[in-house]
Short mmCIF file of C-alpha atoms and ligand atoms in Angstrom, two decimals:
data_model
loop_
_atom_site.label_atom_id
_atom_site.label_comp_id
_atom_site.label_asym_id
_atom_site.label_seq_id
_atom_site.Cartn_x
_atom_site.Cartn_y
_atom_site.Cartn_z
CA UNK A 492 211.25 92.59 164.20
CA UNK A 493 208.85 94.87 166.57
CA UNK A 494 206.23 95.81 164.93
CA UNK A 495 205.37 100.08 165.13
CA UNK A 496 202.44 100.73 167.21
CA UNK A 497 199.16 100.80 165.55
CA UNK A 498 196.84 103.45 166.82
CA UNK A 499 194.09 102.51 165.64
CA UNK A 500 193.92 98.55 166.45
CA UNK A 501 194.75 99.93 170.33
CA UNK A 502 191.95 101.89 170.13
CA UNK A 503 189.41 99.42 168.92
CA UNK A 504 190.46 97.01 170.99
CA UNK A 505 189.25 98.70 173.76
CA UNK A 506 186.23 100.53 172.48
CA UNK A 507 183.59 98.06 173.60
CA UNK A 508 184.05 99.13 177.05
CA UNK A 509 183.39 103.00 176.79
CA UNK A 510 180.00 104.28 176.96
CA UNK A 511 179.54 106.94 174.41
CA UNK A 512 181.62 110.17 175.94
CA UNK A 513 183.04 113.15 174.53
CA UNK A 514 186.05 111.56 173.02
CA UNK A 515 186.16 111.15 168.93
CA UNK A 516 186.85 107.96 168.85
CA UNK A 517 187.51 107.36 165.54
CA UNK A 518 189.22 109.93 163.54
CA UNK A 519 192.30 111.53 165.77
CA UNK A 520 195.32 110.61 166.89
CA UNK A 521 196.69 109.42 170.06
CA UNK A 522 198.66 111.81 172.00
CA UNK A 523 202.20 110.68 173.63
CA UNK A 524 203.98 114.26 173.99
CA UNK A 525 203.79 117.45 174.57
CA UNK A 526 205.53 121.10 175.41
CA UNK A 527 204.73 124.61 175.71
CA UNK A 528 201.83 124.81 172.72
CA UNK A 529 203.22 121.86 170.83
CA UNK A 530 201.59 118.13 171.01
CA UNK A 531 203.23 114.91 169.29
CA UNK A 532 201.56 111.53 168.79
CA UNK A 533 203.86 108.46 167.98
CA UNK A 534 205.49 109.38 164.72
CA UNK A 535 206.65 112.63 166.26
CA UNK A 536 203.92 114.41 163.94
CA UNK A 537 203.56 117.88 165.40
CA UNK A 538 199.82 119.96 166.34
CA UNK A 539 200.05 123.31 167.71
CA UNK A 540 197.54 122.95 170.75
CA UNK A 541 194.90 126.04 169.81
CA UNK A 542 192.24 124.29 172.21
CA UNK A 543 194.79 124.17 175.51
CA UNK A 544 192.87 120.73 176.15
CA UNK A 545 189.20 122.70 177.03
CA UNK A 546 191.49 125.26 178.33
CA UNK A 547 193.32 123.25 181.29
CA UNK A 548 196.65 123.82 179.96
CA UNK A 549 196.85 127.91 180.22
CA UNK A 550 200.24 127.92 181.23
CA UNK A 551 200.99 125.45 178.57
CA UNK A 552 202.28 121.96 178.61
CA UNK A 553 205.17 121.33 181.10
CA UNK A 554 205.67 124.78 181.74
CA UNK A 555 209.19 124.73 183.58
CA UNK A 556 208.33 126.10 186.63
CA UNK A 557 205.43 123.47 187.06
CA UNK A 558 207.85 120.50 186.28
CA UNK A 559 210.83 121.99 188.38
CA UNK A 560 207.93 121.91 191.51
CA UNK A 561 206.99 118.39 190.64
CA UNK A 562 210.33 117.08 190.74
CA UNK A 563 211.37 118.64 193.50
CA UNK A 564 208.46 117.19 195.59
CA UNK A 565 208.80 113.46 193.67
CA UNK A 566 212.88 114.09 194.63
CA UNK A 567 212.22 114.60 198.59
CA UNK A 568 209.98 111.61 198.24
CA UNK A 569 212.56 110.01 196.50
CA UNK A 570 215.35 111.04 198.94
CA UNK A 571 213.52 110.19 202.62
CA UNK A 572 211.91 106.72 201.63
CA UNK A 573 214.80 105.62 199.22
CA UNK A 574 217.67 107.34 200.20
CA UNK A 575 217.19 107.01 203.99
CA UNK A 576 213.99 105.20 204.77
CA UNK A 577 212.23 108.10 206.49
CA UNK A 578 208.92 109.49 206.42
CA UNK A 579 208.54 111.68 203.53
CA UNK A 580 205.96 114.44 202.34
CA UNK A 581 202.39 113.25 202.37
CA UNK A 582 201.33 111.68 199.40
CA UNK A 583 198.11 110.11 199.93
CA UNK A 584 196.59 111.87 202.75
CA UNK A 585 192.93 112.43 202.57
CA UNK A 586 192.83 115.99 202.35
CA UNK A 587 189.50 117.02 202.89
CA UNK A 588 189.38 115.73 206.34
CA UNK A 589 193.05 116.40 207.70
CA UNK A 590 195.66 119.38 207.30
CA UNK A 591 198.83 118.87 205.50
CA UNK A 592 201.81 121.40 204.83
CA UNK A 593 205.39 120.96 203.46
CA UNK A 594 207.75 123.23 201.92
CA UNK A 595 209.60 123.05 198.32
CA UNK A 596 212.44 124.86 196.78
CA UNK A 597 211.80 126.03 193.37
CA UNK A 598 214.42 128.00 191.20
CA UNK A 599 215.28 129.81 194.68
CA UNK A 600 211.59 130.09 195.79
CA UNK A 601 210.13 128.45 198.81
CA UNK A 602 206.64 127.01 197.63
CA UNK A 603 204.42 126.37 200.99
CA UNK A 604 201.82 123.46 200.13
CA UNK A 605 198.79 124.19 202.31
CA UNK A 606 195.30 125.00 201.59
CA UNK A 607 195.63 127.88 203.17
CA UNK A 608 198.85 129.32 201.32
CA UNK A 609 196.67 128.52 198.11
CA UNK A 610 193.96 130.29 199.70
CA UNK A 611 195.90 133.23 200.32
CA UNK A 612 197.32 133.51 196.89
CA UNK A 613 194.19 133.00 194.95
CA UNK A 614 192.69 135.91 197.24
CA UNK A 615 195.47 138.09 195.98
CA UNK A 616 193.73 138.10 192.33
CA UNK A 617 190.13 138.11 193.52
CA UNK A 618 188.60 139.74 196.56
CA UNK A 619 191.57 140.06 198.94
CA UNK A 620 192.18 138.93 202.51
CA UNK A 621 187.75 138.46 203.13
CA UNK A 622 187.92 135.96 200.43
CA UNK A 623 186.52 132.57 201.38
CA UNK A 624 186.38 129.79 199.80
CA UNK A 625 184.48 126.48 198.81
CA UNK A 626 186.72 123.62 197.93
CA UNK A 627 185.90 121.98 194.66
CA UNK A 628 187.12 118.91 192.36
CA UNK A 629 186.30 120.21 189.19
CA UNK A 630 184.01 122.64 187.00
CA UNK A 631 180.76 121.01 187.38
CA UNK A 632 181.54 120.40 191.21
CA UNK A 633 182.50 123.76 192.16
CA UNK A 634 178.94 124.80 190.56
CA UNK A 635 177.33 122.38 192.44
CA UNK A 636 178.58 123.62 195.50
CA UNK A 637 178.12 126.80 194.61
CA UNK A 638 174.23 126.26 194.05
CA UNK A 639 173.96 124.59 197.32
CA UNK A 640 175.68 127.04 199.26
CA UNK A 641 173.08 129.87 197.76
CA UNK A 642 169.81 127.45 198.65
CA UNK A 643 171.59 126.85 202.25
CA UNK A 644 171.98 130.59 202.70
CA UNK A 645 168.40 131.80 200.82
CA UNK A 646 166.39 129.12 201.10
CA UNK A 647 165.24 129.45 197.89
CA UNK A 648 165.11 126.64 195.50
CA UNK A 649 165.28 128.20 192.40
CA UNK A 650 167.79 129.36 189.75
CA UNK A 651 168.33 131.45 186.82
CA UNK A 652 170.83 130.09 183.51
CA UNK A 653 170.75 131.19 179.95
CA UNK A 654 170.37 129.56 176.89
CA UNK A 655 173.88 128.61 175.32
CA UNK A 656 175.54 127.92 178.85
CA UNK A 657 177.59 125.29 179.99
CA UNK A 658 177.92 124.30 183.80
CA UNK A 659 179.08 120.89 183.81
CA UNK A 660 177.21 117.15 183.74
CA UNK A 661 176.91 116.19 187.35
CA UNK A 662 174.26 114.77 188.94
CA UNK A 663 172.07 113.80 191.83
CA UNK A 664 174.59 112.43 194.27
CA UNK A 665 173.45 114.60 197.50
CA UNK A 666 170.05 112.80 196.23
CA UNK A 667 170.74 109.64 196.85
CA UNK A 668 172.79 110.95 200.76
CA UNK A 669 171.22 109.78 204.11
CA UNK A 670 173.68 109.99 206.75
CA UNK A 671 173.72 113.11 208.46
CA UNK A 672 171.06 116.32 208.17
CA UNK A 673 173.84 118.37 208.03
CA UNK A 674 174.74 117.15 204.63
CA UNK A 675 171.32 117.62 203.05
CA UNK A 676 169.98 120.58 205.06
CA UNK A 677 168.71 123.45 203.43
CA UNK A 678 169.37 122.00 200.18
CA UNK A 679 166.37 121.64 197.50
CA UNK A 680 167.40 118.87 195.04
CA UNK A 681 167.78 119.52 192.18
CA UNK A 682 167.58 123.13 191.80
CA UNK A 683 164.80 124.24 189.06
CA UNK A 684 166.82 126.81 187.06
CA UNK A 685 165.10 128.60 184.10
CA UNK A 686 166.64 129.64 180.99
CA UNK A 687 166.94 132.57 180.00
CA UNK A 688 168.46 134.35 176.59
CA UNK A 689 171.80 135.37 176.97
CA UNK A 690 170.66 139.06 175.94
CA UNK A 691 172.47 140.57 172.73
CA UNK A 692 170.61 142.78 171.30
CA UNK A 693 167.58 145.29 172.92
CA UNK A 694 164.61 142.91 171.73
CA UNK A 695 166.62 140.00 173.65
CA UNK A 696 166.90 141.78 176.45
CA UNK A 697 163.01 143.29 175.91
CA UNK A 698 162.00 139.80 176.20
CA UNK A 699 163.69 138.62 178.81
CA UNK A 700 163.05 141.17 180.82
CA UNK A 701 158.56 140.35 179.94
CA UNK A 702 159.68 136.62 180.97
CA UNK A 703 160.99 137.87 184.01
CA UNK A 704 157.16 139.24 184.81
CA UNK A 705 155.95 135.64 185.04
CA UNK A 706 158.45 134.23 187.62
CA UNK A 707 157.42 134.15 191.31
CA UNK A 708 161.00 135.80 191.95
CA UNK A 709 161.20 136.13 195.23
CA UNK A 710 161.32 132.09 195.15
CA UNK A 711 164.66 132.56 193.06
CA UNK A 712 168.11 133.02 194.76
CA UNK A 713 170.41 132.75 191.89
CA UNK A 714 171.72 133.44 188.35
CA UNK A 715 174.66 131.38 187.11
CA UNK A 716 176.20 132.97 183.90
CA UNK A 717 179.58 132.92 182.16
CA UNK A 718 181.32 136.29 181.19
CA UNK A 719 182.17 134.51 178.37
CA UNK A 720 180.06 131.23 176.83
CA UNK A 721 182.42 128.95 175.95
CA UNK A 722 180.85 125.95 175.14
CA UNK A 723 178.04 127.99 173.70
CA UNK A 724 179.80 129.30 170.80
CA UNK A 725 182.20 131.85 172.51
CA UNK A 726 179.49 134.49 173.10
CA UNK A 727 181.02 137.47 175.57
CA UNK A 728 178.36 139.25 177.69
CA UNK A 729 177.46 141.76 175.80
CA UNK A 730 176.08 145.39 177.72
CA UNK A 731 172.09 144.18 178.11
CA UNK A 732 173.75 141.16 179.12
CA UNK A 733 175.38 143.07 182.19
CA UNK A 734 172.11 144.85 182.01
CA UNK A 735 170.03 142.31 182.52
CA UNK A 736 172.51 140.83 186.00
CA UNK A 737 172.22 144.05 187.41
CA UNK A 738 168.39 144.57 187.26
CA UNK A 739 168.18 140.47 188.31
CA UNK A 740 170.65 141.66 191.42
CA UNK A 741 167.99 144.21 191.89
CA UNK A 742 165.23 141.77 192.64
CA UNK A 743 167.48 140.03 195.04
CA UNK A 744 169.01 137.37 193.21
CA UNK A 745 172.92 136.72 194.25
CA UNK A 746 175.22 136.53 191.05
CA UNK A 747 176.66 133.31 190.37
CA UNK A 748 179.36 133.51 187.66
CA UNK A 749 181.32 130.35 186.28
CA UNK A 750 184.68 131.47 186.07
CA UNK A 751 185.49 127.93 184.66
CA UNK A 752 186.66 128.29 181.50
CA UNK A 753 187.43 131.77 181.88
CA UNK A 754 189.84 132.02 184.98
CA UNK A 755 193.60 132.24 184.98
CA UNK A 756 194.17 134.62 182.56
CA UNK A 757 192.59 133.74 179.35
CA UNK A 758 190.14 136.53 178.78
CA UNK A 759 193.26 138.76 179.42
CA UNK A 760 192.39 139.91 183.04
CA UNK A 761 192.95 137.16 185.87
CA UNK A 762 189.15 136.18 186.11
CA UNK A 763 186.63 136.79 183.36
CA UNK A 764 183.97 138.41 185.29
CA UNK A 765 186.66 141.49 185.97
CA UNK A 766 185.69 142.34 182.42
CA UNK A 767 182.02 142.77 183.07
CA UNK A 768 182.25 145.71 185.90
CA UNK A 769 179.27 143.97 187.17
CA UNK A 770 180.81 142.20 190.37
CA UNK A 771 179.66 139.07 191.63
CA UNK A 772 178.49 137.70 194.73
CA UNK A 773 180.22 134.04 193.84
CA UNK A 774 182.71 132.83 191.63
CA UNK A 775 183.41 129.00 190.34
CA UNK A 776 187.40 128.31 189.38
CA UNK A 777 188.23 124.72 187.81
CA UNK A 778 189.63 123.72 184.52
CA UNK A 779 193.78 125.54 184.55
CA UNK A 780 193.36 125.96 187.98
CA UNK A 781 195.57 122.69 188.84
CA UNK A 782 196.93 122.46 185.62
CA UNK A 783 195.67 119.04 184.83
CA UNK A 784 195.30 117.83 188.10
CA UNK A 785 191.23 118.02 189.23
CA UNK A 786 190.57 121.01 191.66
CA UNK A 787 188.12 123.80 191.32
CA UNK A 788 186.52 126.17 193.93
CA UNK A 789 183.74 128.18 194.43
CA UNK A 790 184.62 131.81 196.28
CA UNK A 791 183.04 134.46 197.58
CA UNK A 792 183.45 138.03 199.63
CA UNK A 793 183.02 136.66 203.04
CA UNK A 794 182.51 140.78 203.92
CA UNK A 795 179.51 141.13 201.01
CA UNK A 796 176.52 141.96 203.28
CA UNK A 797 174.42 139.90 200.50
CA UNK A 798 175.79 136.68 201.67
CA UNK A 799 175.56 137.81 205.61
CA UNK A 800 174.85 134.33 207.36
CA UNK A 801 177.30 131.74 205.81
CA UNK A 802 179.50 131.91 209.31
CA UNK A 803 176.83 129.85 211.01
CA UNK A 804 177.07 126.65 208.56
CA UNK A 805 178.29 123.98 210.25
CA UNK A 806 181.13 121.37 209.17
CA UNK A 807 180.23 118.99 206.76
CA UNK A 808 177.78 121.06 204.62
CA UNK A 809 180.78 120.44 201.82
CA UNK A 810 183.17 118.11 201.19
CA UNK A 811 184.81 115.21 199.06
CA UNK A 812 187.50 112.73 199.65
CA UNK A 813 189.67 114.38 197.00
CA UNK A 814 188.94 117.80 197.25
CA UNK A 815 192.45 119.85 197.29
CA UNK A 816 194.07 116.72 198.26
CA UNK A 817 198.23 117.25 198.39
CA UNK A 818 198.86 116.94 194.33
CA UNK A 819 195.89 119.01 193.20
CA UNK A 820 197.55 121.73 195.70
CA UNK A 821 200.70 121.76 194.53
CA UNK A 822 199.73 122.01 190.93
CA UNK A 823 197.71 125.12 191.41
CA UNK A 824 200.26 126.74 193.32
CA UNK A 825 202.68 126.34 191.17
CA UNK A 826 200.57 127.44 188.24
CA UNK A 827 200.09 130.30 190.06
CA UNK A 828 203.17 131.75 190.45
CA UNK A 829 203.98 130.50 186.81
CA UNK A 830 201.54 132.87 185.61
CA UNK A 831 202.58 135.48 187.93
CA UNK A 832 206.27 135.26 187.34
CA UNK A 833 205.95 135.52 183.91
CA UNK A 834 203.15 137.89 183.70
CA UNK A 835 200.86 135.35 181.47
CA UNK A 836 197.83 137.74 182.32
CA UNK A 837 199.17 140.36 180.58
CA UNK A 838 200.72 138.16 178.12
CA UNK A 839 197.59 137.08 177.18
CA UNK A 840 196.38 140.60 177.05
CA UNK A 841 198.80 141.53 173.79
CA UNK A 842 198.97 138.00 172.44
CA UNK A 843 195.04 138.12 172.23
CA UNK A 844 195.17 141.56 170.40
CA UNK A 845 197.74 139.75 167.78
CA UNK A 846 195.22 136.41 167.44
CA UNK A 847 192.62 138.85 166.82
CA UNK A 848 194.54 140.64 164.16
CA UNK A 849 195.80 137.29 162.48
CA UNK A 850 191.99 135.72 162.41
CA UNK A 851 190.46 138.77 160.94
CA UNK A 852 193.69 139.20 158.54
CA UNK A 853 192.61 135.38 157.48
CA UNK A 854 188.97 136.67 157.10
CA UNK A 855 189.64 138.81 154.48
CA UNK A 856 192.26 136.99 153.02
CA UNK A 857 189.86 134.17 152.59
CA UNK A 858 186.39 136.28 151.89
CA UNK A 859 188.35 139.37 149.54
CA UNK A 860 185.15 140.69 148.61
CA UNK A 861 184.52 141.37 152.37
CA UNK A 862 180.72 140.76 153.66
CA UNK A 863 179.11 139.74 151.25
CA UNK A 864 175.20 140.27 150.45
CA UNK A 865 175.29 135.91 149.61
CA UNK A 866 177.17 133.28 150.35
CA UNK A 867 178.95 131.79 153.42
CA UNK A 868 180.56 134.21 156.11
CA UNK A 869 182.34 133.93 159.43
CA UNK A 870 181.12 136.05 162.59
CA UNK A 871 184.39 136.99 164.80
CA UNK A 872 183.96 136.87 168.38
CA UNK A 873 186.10 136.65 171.49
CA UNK A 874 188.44 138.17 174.08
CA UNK A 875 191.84 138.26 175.02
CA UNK A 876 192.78 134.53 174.11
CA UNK A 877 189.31 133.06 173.79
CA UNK A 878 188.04 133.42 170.50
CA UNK A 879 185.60 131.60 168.09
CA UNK A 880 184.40 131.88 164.43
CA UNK A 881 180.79 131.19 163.33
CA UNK A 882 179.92 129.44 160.25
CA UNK A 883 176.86 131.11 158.67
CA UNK A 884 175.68 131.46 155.04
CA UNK A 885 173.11 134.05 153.27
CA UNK A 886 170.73 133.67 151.05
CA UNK A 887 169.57 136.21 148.11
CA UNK A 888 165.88 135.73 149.77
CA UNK A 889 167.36 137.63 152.92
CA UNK A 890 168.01 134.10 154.46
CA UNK A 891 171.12 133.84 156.67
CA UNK A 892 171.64 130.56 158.19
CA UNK A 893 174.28 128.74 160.32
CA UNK A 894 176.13 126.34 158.27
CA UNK A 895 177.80 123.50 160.41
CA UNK A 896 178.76 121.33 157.49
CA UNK A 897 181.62 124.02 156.37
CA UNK A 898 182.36 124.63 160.31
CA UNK A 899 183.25 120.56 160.73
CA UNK A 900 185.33 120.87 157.00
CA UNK A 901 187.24 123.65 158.60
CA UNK A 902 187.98 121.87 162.16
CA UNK A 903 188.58 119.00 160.07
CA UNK A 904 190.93 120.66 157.79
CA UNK A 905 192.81 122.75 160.48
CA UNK A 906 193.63 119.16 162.48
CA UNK A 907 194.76 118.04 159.33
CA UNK A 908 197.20 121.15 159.02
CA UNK A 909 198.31 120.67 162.41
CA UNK A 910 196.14 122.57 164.16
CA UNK A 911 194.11 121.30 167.06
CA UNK A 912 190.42 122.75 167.83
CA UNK A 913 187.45 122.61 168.83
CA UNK A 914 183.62 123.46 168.12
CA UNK A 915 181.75 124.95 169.99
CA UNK A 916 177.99 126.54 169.78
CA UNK A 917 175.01 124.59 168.54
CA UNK A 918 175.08 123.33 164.95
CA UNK A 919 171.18 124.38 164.18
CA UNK A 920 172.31 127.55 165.75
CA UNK A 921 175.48 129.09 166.14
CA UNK A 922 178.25 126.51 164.66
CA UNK A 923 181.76 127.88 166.14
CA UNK A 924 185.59 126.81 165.92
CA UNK A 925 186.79 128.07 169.24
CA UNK A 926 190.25 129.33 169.21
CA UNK A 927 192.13 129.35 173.06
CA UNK A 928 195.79 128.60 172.90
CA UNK A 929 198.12 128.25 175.90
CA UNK A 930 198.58 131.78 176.99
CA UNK A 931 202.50 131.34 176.47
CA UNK A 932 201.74 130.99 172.90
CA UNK A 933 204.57 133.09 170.87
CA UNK A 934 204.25 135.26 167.64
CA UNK A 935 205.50 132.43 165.57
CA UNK A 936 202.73 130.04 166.17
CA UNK A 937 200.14 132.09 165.76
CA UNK A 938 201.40 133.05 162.45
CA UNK A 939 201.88 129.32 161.54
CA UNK A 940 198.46 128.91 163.28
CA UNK A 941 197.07 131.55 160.55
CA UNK A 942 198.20 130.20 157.76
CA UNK A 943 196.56 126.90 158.55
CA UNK A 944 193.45 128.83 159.51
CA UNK A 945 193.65 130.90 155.67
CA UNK A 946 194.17 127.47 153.81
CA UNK A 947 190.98 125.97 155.34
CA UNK A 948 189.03 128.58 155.21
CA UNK A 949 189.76 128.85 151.11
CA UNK A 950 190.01 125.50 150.68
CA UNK A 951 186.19 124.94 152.08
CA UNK A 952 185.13 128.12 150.42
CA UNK A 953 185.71 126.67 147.23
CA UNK A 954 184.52 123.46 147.75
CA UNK A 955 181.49 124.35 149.35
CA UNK A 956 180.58 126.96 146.23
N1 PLP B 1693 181.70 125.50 183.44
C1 PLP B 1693 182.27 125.85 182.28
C2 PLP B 1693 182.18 127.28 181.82
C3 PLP B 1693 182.94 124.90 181.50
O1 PLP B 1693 183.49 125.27 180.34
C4 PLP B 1693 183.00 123.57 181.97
C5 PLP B 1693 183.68 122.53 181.18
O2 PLP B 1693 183.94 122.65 180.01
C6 PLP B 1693 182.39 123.25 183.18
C7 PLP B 1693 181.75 124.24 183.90
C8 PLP B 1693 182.41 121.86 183.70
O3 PLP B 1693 183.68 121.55 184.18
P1 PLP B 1693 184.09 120.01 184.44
O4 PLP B 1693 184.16 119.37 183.11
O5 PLP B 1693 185.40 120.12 185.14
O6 PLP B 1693 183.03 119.43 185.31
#
């Protein structure tokens, strides 16, 4: 008789080969399906998807219109090399260093596959037709780029990041380069960024602004900064944040903002920085971008007289084998016009306002006797469909402290009920659940979503007394 699959013998089989990544290796289950919000493993056990997979699946898992595009492309394939042994639609062209375009149908649309049709319709959502932009694999690529396109253009080696931000892991490849000046020119490896608080309050911003005395600034020509943290514990720019960009845009430094985790609707408005008012000079796209195929890009107003000078960089400043190769096109295109034939944006808008309600509806369900002088507490923070609790606790001494134990009980607890997170934040400092569904997430599963959220929350409260 076949024996069922054991998920945990296939894992451990394999372990010894991983170095130590992000992945839990120990305690989940193995994914095999998914749709919409929904994820399956094996035994057809059900999670609602509350993390979107680090927020790469904003137009949800298999979204129709995506899989209707990919089957129409795998179908002409299909058809010319099966059907009738003809060339068909490129497949493994090396995009970076050759055009390609073909056409599909798609529920009675004509999809053009081209960087430049992908171009064009990103451009519609961000600075119009004098939007260029910087082809990218990923998150932590398209910031890369984008740093070396601002030391090209400045010729300034240094940067300016917060505390709490996340940019991506990549590292010293254009280091290690020696084949043509063109690829290294200009370029000051790696760039020296210093940290700065990601201003909240007046005495953050007092103090950054008394650090910002002791910098030799005219040697900086950037700030990278998220409108939103994400990794850092869901912390939204707050005004002295915005504050702080403008007065650093004042001294000359070009705006960098990572748009990674942010883009494609999930703060409620197409790109996250359109919430700030603050405009920047660059933008970095990745993550839902292709849907769960690797792309990113870094963009920029090619009319912004702050960036006057990038028309004289040469070829082969930028680029990568893989870079918007055929698939990764396709995907964002049709992601695209997912989200703007169903009007996900907006969706996410007045599905955002109804996850807000339901979380702080759980709040006081679980803490009745509202904020209370001692004992633990949750701080509520977020927009549109990117939201996070923080796990803190007070102390009758006037002590209020984050408390990551009761933050890993709830993630814990909410995977158990069929919810899948993740944390987010720094344990010693801010421990967070963050909370960003698909953006097609309905009514119904955010209910069923709260009343996983309510059970852990008084479950751990009472356990934790
Ligand atoms: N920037 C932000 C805001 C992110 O959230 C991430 C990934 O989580 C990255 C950059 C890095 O992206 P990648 O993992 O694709 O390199």
């Amino acid at each position: 008789m076949e024996q069922p699959f054991d998920e945990r013998r296939f894992l451990e089989r394999y372990w010894h080969f991983s170095m130590p990544d992000t992945i839990l290796k120990t305690d989940r289950t193995i994914f095999t399906h998914a749709r919409g919000c929904e994820l399956f493993n094996q035994f057809n056990r059900r999670w609602l998807d509350f993390c979107a997979q680090v927020g790469i699946a904003n137009i949800g898992h298999h979204h129709p219109f995506f899989v209707r595009a990919w089957f129409e492309y795998m179908r002409m394939i299909f058809e010319e090399i099966c059907l009738y042994d003809r060339p068909a639609p490129v497949w493994t062209m090396i995009a970076s260093d050759f055009h390609f375009r073909f056409e599909i149908k798609v529920e009675g649309e004509t999809l053009e596959i081209s960087h430049g049709a992908l171009e064009e319709m990103l451009s519609r959502h961000t600075f119009g037709p004098s939007t260029k932009f910087i082809k990218g694999l990923s998150g932590a690529d398209s910031n890369s780029d984008s740093v070396k396109f601002v030391q090209k253009l400045t010729h300034k080696p240094y940067g300016i990041a917060f505390y709490g931000a996340f940019h991506g892991r990549l590292g010293s490849a254009l280091d290690a380069t020696m084949s043509k000046a063109v690829q290294r020119e200009g370029f000051f490896i790696p760039s020296i960024t210093h940290h700065l608080l990601f201003p909240q309050t007046h005495e953050e911003f007092d103090y950054d602004l008394q650090i910002l005395n002791y910098l030799p600034l005219s040697d900086y020509g950037f700030v990278m900064y998220e409108a939103v943290q994400g990794e850092g514990g869901i912390n939204p720019a707050h005004y002295y944040t915005i504050e702080l960009l403008k007065c650093l845009r004042e001294k000359g430094l070009l705006l960098v903002c990572d748009d990674v985790q942010t883009g494609f609707g999930r703060t409620g408005m197409w790109f996250g920085y359109q919430n700030l008012g603050v405009v920047p000079d660059i933008v970095t796209i990745s993550k839902s971008m292709g849907s769960g195929d690797p792309i990113g890009a870094a963009f920029f107003d090619g009319a912004n007289p702050r960036l006057a000078g990038w028309e004289k960089f040469e070829p082969g400043w930028d680029s990568s084998t893989f870079q918007w190769n055929p698939h990764a096109v396709l995907s964002a295109i049709a992601t695209i016009r997912a989200i703007e034939r169903e009007n996900l944006v907006e969706r996410a808008r007045l599905m955002g306002n109804y996850l807000e309600r339901a979380i702080d509806y759980a709040l006081v369900k679980s803490f009745p006797d509202g904020d209370l002088s001692v004992g633990g507490y949750c701080k509520h923070k977020g927009i549109g469909l990117h939201r996070g609790l923080e796990f803190r606790k007070k102390f009758s001494d006037g002590r209020d402290v984050p408390d990551p134990k009761t933050r890993d009980a709830v993630l814990a607890l909410l995977f158990e009920n069929g919810i899948v997170t993740l944390g987010a934040g720094n344990r010693d400092v801010n421990p967070t659940i963050r909370f960003m569904p698909p953006l097609v997430v309905t009514e119904k599963e955010i209910d069923e979503f709260l009343h996983a959220l309510e059970s852990a929350l008084v479950h751990t409260r009472h356990s934790t007394k």
